[in-house]
Amino acid sequence: MEIWRLPISASQRGKLISAGYTSLSSLSSISSSDLARELNVSESEAMNILKVASHSRGSETSNASCSIVEGAQSAWDMLHDEESLMHITTSSADLDNILGGGIHCKEVTEIGGVPGIGKTQLGIQIAVNVQIPNDFGGLGGNSIYIDTEGSFMVERAFQIAEACIEDMSEYNRFLRKDFQECKIKMQPQDILENIFYFRICSYTEQIALINYLDKFLSENKDVKVIVVDSVTFHFRQDFDDMALRTRVLSGMALKLMNLAKRFSLAVVLLNQVTTKHTEASFQLALALGDSWSHTCTNRIVLYWNGNERYAYIDKSPSLRSASAAYSVTARGIRNSSSSCKRIKMM
Amino acid sequence: MARLANLETEYPVLDSTVRNFCASHGIFSVEDFLIHDLYMLAAFAEQNDSSERLKEGIAQVLSVIDDMHQPWLNGMELLEDAKRNKHVFPTGIQGIDLLLGDGIRVGQLTELVGPSSSGKTQVCLRTASNVARNHMVLYLDTGNSFSPQCIAYFLGKTISPSSAQAKNQFLQKVMSNISCHSVFDIFAMFDVLHQLESYLRCQDGRGGCQMRLLIVDSISSLISPVLGSSSTLGVINSKLMDTARALMTSAGYLLKKLAHQHNLAVLIINHTVGGEGGSSKPALGDSWKCIPHSRLFLSCDRGSNTYNVSILRHPSMASGKAARFVI
């Protein structure tokens, strides 16, 4: 039953089985023209089938002695790789602390919260912060912003970029107090130029874009973060077939995981909340259901606590559950002002 | 199951006369032979001109088939095999080990199912770090949640405080036994399992550090993109469903075969979906329910560090037993 495992179309599979080819070894000694004649398909199709079969078989015979399967890494090597991976700061030191330095690369982070809590603000802040140059402890990469709701405001991004550059020159001044002040060469316009913006208007466009990102990222290797704001919007209304929705969302999540791993970038998905009825009480939970909640690597839930905005780590393979306060200011996401113990003048 | 044409080189009695006769009855491969009514075939062969030839050909194919089945084992041999090969690996988590009666068993498929963030990955990492002290471990990761730092932390807790260099050496020795591979679709997983099978076949001959644990985190993420539900309409959808279910069950059987033949313990992770009345039930449906040998349901008390585990299904423990544990 090995033909089941080949990624070929169902009709080709059916033809192979009815012609008597049920195992990969039976395809080893036949030429593509003979196969094309037997199956009654075009020669290019036959060649494709043979290529796929020999690839599956080739991976069986070429057994590298050092790794069990090709592409596997030992945990010891991964430990050292992880130490050199950088994180994307959120500009709020408290938030960075609970995140272990910031948003992790090679992982998919889901951030969800009630409307108005600052998800889009956080998304824009991350898209700007990823561009902080290496000298200042950043990644120096570009960002992709996928907007499904239309909530991205360019003026706000400009404002945040300006504030980021001011912070960098301030840091610069503190650091190189003795040397003459070296001007930051970056301008807010440069930061905006490095945000690739896509506007999505339906769920098919969203899927198409995720499929296209593979090619886009191979051409633009500097991209270090993908922000999707929000991943839920087009999947909440007009979706009658829940099974189709689960299939589409799982497939999309796997593709994003693949992109994050292959290109060493961070994927940030912003999600909305919904009410869940459990045991006679109503609870706020992130949208898109149980299957979706399983697919991200990390999850951060943003919520209100009195007058303060808090972030809580809901799911993480290596971080402890913790919460931290943050605030949304004119300059972007910053530490909550109450932690500075300054009296607020009303 | 080879085509009859391919067998000609090895068994020259299966020449074109025999093959044409078989083809006239719709038999092209050894597998077709099995499905066909052999008495009818023999009767037709009698009536044919070259009946001797044909009967020889049929006898030859039948002997080929005879060589292909697994060897018979009686109860004593099974017991021997169980005592010698099918050990039990402790997970390193006291609550779970007590519940399972010492740990997860080699040769069996153990499934951890639970809602999001209920500790499934942590249990797998803990088990991997425990088993890796003496054996090799393969971790198939679909959600980039393999955390070497967690493994280093778990290992650090277990050894007595010693010099940093000794600790480093220990960590290196144990962590080099764990291999992690990312798979993002079900065909890639089949590829990996295929390669693993050939590796294990070579390994069975030689000694040394052997692979004894395979972890798939998580199998539901790989199957969900292809699995539909029974409420889909239309012929096309049902064909898609059948292929998806076939992929799922053949994945399950392949894992069980690897576990039994090559003495591996297999640990897989599944997630939950909403059932009737708001309760959660394991994903992947009823077809998957009977495939794992043991199923454990994990959940987490919100706000505290304690987790609950209960047995849904186990070959030797009573189902419904529950325990708590901390990580």
PDB file of N, CA and C in Angstrom, chain B residues 41-113:
ATOM      1  N   LEU B  41      -9.951 -20.278 -11.055  1.00  0.00           N
ATOM      2  CA  LEU B  41      -8.787 -20.073 -11.906  1.00  0.00           C
ATOM      3  C   LEU B  41      -8.183 -21.411 -12.313  1.00  0.00           C
ATOM      4  N   ALA B  42      -8.090 -22.302 -11.326  1.00  0.00           N
ATOM      5  CA  ALA B  42      -7.537 -23.630 -11.622  1.00  0.00           C
ATOM      6  C   ALA B  42      -8.430 -24.377 -12.612  1.00  0.00           C
ATOM      7  N   ALA B  43      -9.744 -24.228 -12.444  1.00  0.00           N
ATOM      8  CA  ALA B  43     -10.680 -24.894 -13.369  1.00  0.00           C
ATOM      9  C   ALA B  43     -10.480 -24.386 -14.789  1.00  0.00           C
ATOM     10  N   PHE B  44     -10.332 -23.064 -14.911  1.00  0.00           N
ATOM     11  CA  PHE B  44     -10.088 -22.498 -16.242  1.00  0.00           C
ATOM     12  C   PHE B  44      -8.769 -22.998 -16.801  1.00  0.00           C
ATOM     13  N   ALA B  45      -7.769 -23.116 -15.912  1.00  0.00           N
ATOM     14  CA  ALA B  45      -6.459 -23.567 -16.365  1.00  0.00           C
ATOM     15  C   ALA B  45      -6.536 -24.984 -16.921  1.00  0.00           C
ATOM     16  N   GLU B  46      -7.371 -25.836 -16.259  1.00  0.00           N
ATOM     17  CA  GLU B  46      -7.552 -27.213 -16.751  1.00  0.00           C
ATOM     18  C   GLU B  46      -8.002 -27.233 -18.189  1.00  0.00           C
ATOM     19  N   GLN B  47      -8.964 -26.326 -18.458  1.00  0.00           N
ATOM     20  CA  GLN B  47      -9.583 -26.337 -19.784  1.00  0.00           C
ATOM     21  C   GLN B  47      -8.645 -25.801 -20.846  1.00  0.00           C
ATOM     22  N   ASN B  48      -7.599 -25.063 -20.412  1.00  0.00           N
ATOM     23  CA  ASN B  48      -6.687 -24.445 -21.364  1.00  0.00           C
ATOM     24  C   ASN B  48      -5.745 -25.493 -21.961  1.00  0.00           C
ATOM     25  N   ASP B  49      -5.087 -25.126 -23.086  1.00  0.00           N
ATOM     26  CA  ASP B  49      -4.173 -26.071 -23.753  1.00  0.00           C
ATOM     27  C   ASP B  49      -2.961 -26.387 -22.889  1.00  0.00           C
ATOM     28  N   SER B  50      -2.248 -25.328 -22.517  1.00  0.00           N
ATOM     29  CA  SER B  50      -1.003 -25.569 -21.779  1.00  0.00           C
ATOM     30  C   SER B  50      -1.306 -25.590 -20.289  1.00  0.00           C
ATOM     31  N   SER B  51      -2.142 -26.553 -19.880  1.00  0.00           N
ATOM     32  CA  SER B  51      -2.622 -26.518 -18.497  1.00  0.00           C
ATOM     33  C   SER B  51      -1.518 -26.806 -17.494  1.00  0.00           C
ATOM     34  N   GLU B  52      -0.539 -27.663 -17.863  1.00  0.00           N
ATOM     35  CA  GLU B  52       0.543 -27.968 -16.924  1.00  0.00           C
ATOM     36  C   GLU B  52       1.313 -26.710 -16.570  1.00  0.00           C
ATOM     37  N   ARG B  53       1.656 -25.988 -17.663  1.00  0.00           N
ATOM     38  CA  ARG B  53       2.411 -24.751 -17.490  1.00  0.00           C
ATOM     39  C   ARG B  53       1.678 -23.808 -16.535  1.00  0.00           C
ATOM     40  N   LEU B  54       0.379 -23.683 -16.826  1.00  0.00           N
ATOM     41  CA  LEU B  54      -0.403 -22.720 -16.052  1.00  0.00           C
ATOM     42  C   LEU B  54      -0.471 -23.137 -14.586  1.00  0.00           C
ATOM     43  N   LYS B  55      -0.651 -24.436 -14.368  1.00  0.00           N
ATOM     44  CA  LYS B  55      -0.747 -24.869 -12.965  1.00  0.00           C
ATOM     45  C   LYS B  55       0.560 -24.643 -12.240  1.00  0.00           C
ATOM     46  N   GLU B  56       1.675 -24.856 -12.952  1.00  0.00           N
ATOM     47  CA  GLU B  56       2.974 -24.587 -12.326  1.00  0.00           C
ATOM     48  C   GLU B  56       3.087 -23.125 -11.951  1.00  0.00           C
ATOM     49  N   GLY B  57       2.649 -22.280 -12.901  1.00  0.00           N
ATOM     50  CA  GLY B  57       2.713 -20.839 -12.656  1.00  0.00           C
ATOM     51  C   GLY B  57       1.915 -20.450 -11.436  1.00  0.00           C
ATOM     52  N   ILE B  58       0.686 -21.001 -11.342  1.00  0.00           N
ATOM     53  CA  ILE B  58      -0.161 -20.666 -10.198  1.00  0.00           C
ATOM     54  C   ILE B  58       0.491 -21.133  -8.909  1.00  0.00           C
ATOM     55  N   ALA B  59       1.052 -22.352  -8.924  1.00  0.00           N
ATOM     56  CA  ALA B  59       1.698 -22.887  -7.717  1.00  0.00           C
ATOM     57  C   ALA B  59       2.855 -21.999  -7.303  1.00  0.00           C
ATOM     58  N   GLN B  60       3.614 -21.498  -8.305  1.00  0.00           N
ATOM     59  CA  GLN B  60       4.759 -20.646  -8.003  1.00  0.00           C
ATOM     60  C   GLN B  60       4.330 -19.354  -7.323  1.00  0.00           C
ATOM     61  N   VAL B  61       3.273 -18.758  -7.858  1.00  0.00           N
ATOM     62  CA  VAL B  61       2.810 -17.503  -7.252  1.00  0.00           C
ATOM     63  C   VAL B  61       2.346 -17.765  -5.827  1.00  0.00           C
ATOM     64  N   LEU B  62       1.658 -18.890  -5.624  1.00  0.00           N
ATOM     65  CA  LEU B  62       1.184 -19.186  -4.273  1.00  0.00           C
ATOM     66  C   LEU B  62       2.343 -19.363  -3.303  1.00  0.00           C
ATOM     67  N   SER B  63       3.457 -19.941  -3.780  1.00  0.00           N
ATOM     68  CA  SER B  63       4.591 -20.106  -2.859  1.00  0.00           C
ATOM     69  C   SER B  63       5.242 -18.766  -2.561  1.00  0.00           C
ATOM     70  N   VAL B  64       5.230 -17.868  -3.542  1.00  0.00           N
ATOM     71  CA  VAL B  64       5.744 -16.514  -3.281  1.00  0.00           C
ATOM     72  C   VAL B  64       4.928 -15.857  -2.183  1.00  0.00           C
ATOM     73  N   ILE B  65       3.611 -16.025  -2.292  1.00  0.00           N
ATOM     74  CA  ILE B  65       2.738 -15.402  -1.289  1.00  0.00           C
ATOM     75  C   ILE B  65       2.993 -16.013   0.079  1.00  0.00           C
ATOM     76  N   ASP B  66       3.201 -17.304   0.110  1.00  0.00           N
ATOM     77  CA  ASP B  66       3.425 -17.986   1.386  1.00  0.00           C
ATOM     78  C   ASP B  66       4.610 -17.430   2.148  1.00  0.00           C
ATOM     79  N   ASP B  67       5.629 -16.994   1.380  1.00  0.00           N
ATOM     80  CA  ASP B  67       6.826 -16.480   2.052  1.00  0.00           C
ATOM     81  C   ASP B  67       6.618 -15.115   2.651  1.00  0.00           C
ATOM     82  N   MET B  68       5.504 -14.499   2.286  1.00  0.00           N
ATOM     83  CA  MET B  68       5.398 -13.085   2.626  1.00  0.00           C
ATOM     84  C   MET B  68       4.765 -12.813   3.985  1.00  0.00           C
ATOM     85  N   HIS B  69       4.081 -13.797   4.558  1.00  0.00           N
ATOM     86  CA  HIS B  69       3.364 -13.441   5.781  1.00  0.00           C
ATOM     87  C   HIS B  69       4.292 -13.461   6.985  1.00  0.00           C
ATOM     88  N   GLN B  70       3.859 -12.793   8.054  1.00  0.00           N
ATOM     89  CA  GLN B  70       4.628 -12.727   9.282  1.00  0.00           C
ATOM     90  C   GLN B  70       4.719 -14.118   9.898  1.00  0.00           C
ATOM     91  N   PRO B  71       5.781 -14.393  10.627  1.00  0.00           N
ATOM     92  CA  PRO B  71       5.908 -15.732  11.233  1.00  0.00           C
ATOM     93  C   PRO B  71       4.862 -15.938  12.326  1.00  0.00           C
ATOM     94  N   TRP B  72       4.429 -17.173  12.478  1.00  0.00           N
ATOM     95  CA  TRP B  72       3.502 -17.512  13.552  1.00  0.00           C
ATOM     96  C   TRP B  72       4.251 -17.498  14.877  1.00  0.00           C
ATOM     97  N   LEU B  73       3.573 -17.003  15.921  1.00  0.00           N
ATOM     98  CA  LEU B  73       4.166 -17.029  17.254  1.00  0.00           C
ATOM     99  C   LEU B  73       3.176 -17.663  18.198  1.00  0.00           C
ATOM    100  N   ASN B  74       3.649 -18.520  19.098  1.00  0.00           N
ATOM    101  CA  ASN B  74       2.700 -19.008  20.092  1.00  0.00           C
ATOM    102  C   ASN B  74       2.818 -18.174  21.357  1.00  0.00           C
ATOM    103  N   GLY B  75       1.971 -18.475  22.328  1.00  0.00           N
ATOM    104  CA  GLY B  75       1.885 -17.657  23.529  1.00  0.00           C
ATOM    105  C   GLY B  75       3.205 -17.552  24.267  1.00  0.00           C
ATOM    106  N   MET B  76       3.947 -18.678  24.378  1.00  0.00           N
ATOM    107  CA  MET B  76       5.218 -18.645  25.104  1.00  0.00           C
ATOM    108  C   MET B  76       6.214 -17.736  24.417  1.00  0.00           C
ATOM    109  N   GLU B  77       6.233 -17.794  23.074  1.00  0.00           N
ATOM    110  CA  GLU B  77       7.172 -16.932  22.351  1.00  0.00           C
ATOM    111  C   GLU B  77       6.805 -15.463  22.542  1.00  0.00           C
ATOM    112  N   LEU B  78       5.511 -15.191  22.566  1.00  0.00           N
ATOM    113  CA  LEU B  78       5.081 -13.812  22.782  1.00  0.00           C
ATOM    114  C   LEU B  78       5.514 -13.337  24.160  1.00  0.00           C
ATOM    115  N   LEU B  79       5.378 -14.231  25.160  1.00  0.00           N
ATOM    116  CA  LEU B  79       5.761 -13.848  26.518  1.00  0.00           C
ATOM    117  C   LEU B  79       7.255 -13.591  26.598  1.00  0.00           C
ATOM    118  N   GLU B  80       8.028 -14.450  25.937  1.00  0.00           N
ATOM    119  CA  GLU B  80       9.482 -14.264  25.875  1.00  0.00           C
ATOM    120  C   GLU B  80       9.813 -12.908  25.296  1.00  0.00           C
ATOM    121  N   ASP B  81       9.153 -12.627  24.156  1.00  0.00           N
ATOM    122  CA  ASP B  81       9.400 -11.365  23.469  1.00  0.00           C
ATOM    123  C   ASP B  81       9.054 -10.192  24.372  1.00  0.00           C
ATOM    124  N   ALA B  82       7.916 -10.317  25.088  1.00  0.00           N
ATOM    125  CA  ALA B  82       7.501  -9.220  25.957  1.00  0.00           C
ATOM    126  C   ALA B  82       8.512  -9.008  27.079  1.00  0.00           C
ATOM    127  N   LYS B  83       8.987 -10.096  27.663  1.00  0.00           N
ATOM    128  CA  LYS B  83       9.926  -9.945  28.784  1.00  0.00           C
ATOM    129  C   LYS B  83      11.247  -9.384  28.324  1.00  0.00           C
ATOM    130  N   ARG B  84      11.691  -9.846  27.130  1.00  0.00           N
ATOM    131  CA  ARG B  84      13.025  -9.467  26.695  1.00  0.00           C
ATOM    132  C   ARG B  84      13.067  -8.074  26.084  1.00  0.00           C
ATOM    133  N   ASN B  85      12.054  -7.783  25.268  1.00  0.00           N
ATOM    134  CA  ASN B  85      12.126  -6.563  24.482  1.00  0.00           C
ATOM    135  C   ASN B  85      11.186  -5.455  24.916  1.00  0.00           C
ATOM    136  N   LYS B  86      10.000  -5.824  25.389  1.00  0.00           N
ATOM    137  CA  LYS B  86       8.996  -4.782  25.547  1.00  0.00           C
ATOM    138  C   LYS B  86       9.069  -4.195  26.950  1.00  0.00           C
ATOM    139  N   HIS B  87      10.083  -3.344  27.154  1.00  0.00           N
ATOM    140  CA  HIS B  87      10.249  -2.748  28.472  1.00  0.00           C
ATOM    141  C   HIS B  87       9.278  -1.604  28.677  1.00  0.00           C
ATOM    142  N   VAL B  88       9.388  -1.044  29.895  1.00  0.00           N
ATOM    143  CA  VAL B  88       8.541   0.095  30.223  1.00  0.00           C
ATOM    144  C   VAL B  88       9.452   1.277  30.509  1.00  0.00           C
ATOM    145  N   PHE B  89       9.158   2.416  29.929  1.00  0.00           N
ATOM    146  CA  PHE B  89       9.975   3.599  30.181  1.00  0.00           C
ATOM    147  C   PHE B  89       9.246   4.542  31.105  1.00  0.00           C
ATOM    148  N   PRO B  90       9.828   4.902  32.235  1.00  0.00           N
ATOM    149  CA  PRO B  90       9.181   5.908  33.082  1.00  0.00           C
ATOM    150  C   PRO B  90       9.262   7.270  32.425  1.00  0.00           C
ATOM    151  N   THR B  91       8.205   8.050  32.611  1.00  0.00           N
ATOM    152  CA  THR B  91       8.186   9.373  31.988  1.00  0.00           C
ATOM    153  C   THR B  91       8.972  10.378  32.800  1.00  0.00           C
ATOM    154  N   GLY B  92       9.274  10.042  34.056  1.00  0.00           N
ATOM    155  CA  GLY B  92       9.960  11.024  34.873  1.00  0.00           C
ATOM    156  C   GLY B  92       9.003  11.888  35.662  1.00  0.00           C
ATOM    157  N   ILE B  93       7.700  11.755  35.392  1.00  0.00           N
ATOM    158  CA  ILE B  93       6.708  12.515  36.142  1.00  0.00           C
ATOM    159  C   ILE B  93       6.005  11.517  37.049  1.00  0.00           C
ATOM    160  N   GLN B  94       6.106  11.768  38.358  1.00  0.00           N
ATOM    161  CA  GLN B  94       5.677  10.761  39.313  1.00  0.00           C
ATOM    162  C   GLN B  94       4.207  10.376  39.155  1.00  0.00           C
ATOM    163  N   GLY B  95       3.353  11.407  39.033  1.00  0.00           N
ATOM    164  CA  GLY B  95       1.921  11.144  38.966  1.00  0.00           C
ATOM    165  C   GLY B  95       1.561  10.225  37.814  1.00  0.00           C
ATOM    166  N   ILE B  96       2.147  10.504  36.647  1.00  0.00           N
ATOM    167  CA  ILE B  96       1.818   9.707  35.463  1.00  0.00           C
ATOM    168  C   ILE B  96       2.385   8.305  35.591  1.00  0.00           C
ATOM    169  N   ASP B  97       3.604   8.195  36.113  1.00  0.00           N
ATOM    170  CA  ASP B  97       4.206   6.865  36.223  1.00  0.00           C
ATOM    171  C   ASP B  97       3.401   5.978  37.154  1.00  0.00           C
ATOM    172  N   LEU B  98       2.919   6.560  38.262  1.00  0.00           N
ATOM    173  CA  LEU B  98       2.106   5.763  39.187  1.00  0.00           C
ATOM    174  C   LEU B  98       0.815   5.337  38.525  1.00  0.00           C
ATOM    175  N   LEU B  99       0.225   6.263  37.766  1.00  0.00           N
ATOM    176  CA  LEU B  99      -1.050   5.961  37.127  1.00  0.00           C
ATOM    177  C   LEU B  99      -0.897   4.842  36.115  1.00  0.00           C
ATOM    178  N   LEU B 100       0.196   4.877  35.335  1.00  0.00           N
ATOM    179  CA  LEU B 100       0.355   3.900  34.268  1.00  0.00           C
ATOM    180  C   LEU B 100       1.015   2.630  34.744  1.00  0.00           C
ATOM    181  N   GLY B 101       1.406   2.579  36.022  1.00  0.00           N
ATOM    182  CA  GLY B 101       2.107   1.395  36.473  1.00  0.00           C
ATOM    183  C   GLY B 101       3.486   1.346  35.851  1.00  0.00           C
ATOM    184  N   ASP B 102       4.311   2.324  36.208  1.00  0.00           N
ATOM    185  CA  ASP B 102       5.703   2.397  35.791  1.00  0.00           C
ATOM    186  C   ASP B 102       6.006   3.192  34.540  1.00  0.00           C
ATOM    187  N   GLY B 103       5.053   3.429  33.654  1.00  0.00           N
ATOM    188  CA  GLY B 103       5.419   4.303  32.546  1.00  0.00           C
ATOM    189  C   GLY B 103       4.826   3.843  31.228  1.00  0.00           C
ATOM    190  N   ILE B 104       5.384   4.344  30.128  1.00  0.00           N
ATOM    191  CA  ILE B 104       4.849   3.981  28.814  1.00  0.00           C
ATOM    192  C   ILE B 104       5.571   2.731  28.320  1.00  0.00           C
ATOM    193  N   ARG B 105       4.833   1.922  27.621  1.00  0.00           N
ATOM    194  CA  ARG B 105       5.352   0.605  27.254  1.00  0.00           C
ATOM    195  C   ARG B 105       5.902   0.599  25.846  1.00  0.00           C
ATOM    196  N   VAL B 106       7.030  -0.070  25.679  1.00  0.00           N
ATOM    197  CA  VAL B 106       7.603  -0.263  24.346  1.00  0.00           C
ATOM    198  C   VAL B 106       6.684  -1.177  23.555  1.00  0.00           C
ATOM    199  N   GLY B 107       6.529  -0.893  22.273  1.00  0.00           N
ATOM    200  CA  GLY B 107       5.682  -1.728  21.429  1.00  0.00           C
ATOM    201  C   GLY B 107       4.257  -1.245  21.387  1.00  0.00           C
ATOM    202  N   GLN B 108       3.969  -0.145  22.086  1.00  0.00           N
ATOM    203  CA  GLN B 108       2.595   0.359  22.102  1.00  0.00           C
ATOM    204  C   GLN B 108       2.553   1.823  21.730  1.00  0.00           C
ATOM    205  N   LEU B 109       1.399   2.236  21.249  1.00  0.00           N
ATOM    206  CA  LEU B 109       1.154   3.606  20.838  1.00  0.00           C
ATOM    207  C   LEU B 109       0.388   4.283  21.977  1.00  0.00           C
ATOM    208  N   THR B 110       0.993   5.297  22.585  1.00  0.00           N
ATOM    209  CA  THR B 110       0.324   6.006  23.671  1.00  0.00           C
ATOM    210  C   THR B 110      -0.063   7.387  23.184  1.00  0.00           C
ATOM    211  N   GLU B 111      -1.301   7.765  23.414  1.00  0.00           N
ATOM    212  CA  GLU B 111      -1.776   9.054  22.922  1.00  0.00           C
ATOM    213  C   GLU B 111      -2.049   9.977  24.096  1.00  0.00           C
ATOM    214  N   LEU B 112      -1.564  11.215  23.996  1.00  0.00           N
ATOM    215  CA  LEU B 112      -1.876  12.233  24.988  1.00  0.00           C
ATOM    216  C   LEU B 112      -2.861  13.196  24.344  1.00  0.00           C
ATOM    217  N   VAL B 113      -4.035  13.331  24.935  1.00  0.00           N
ATOM    218  CA  VAL B 113      -5.019  14.216  24.328  1.00  0.00           C
ATOM    219  C   VAL B 113      -5.444  15.231  25.377  1.00  0.00           C
TER     220      VAL B 113
END
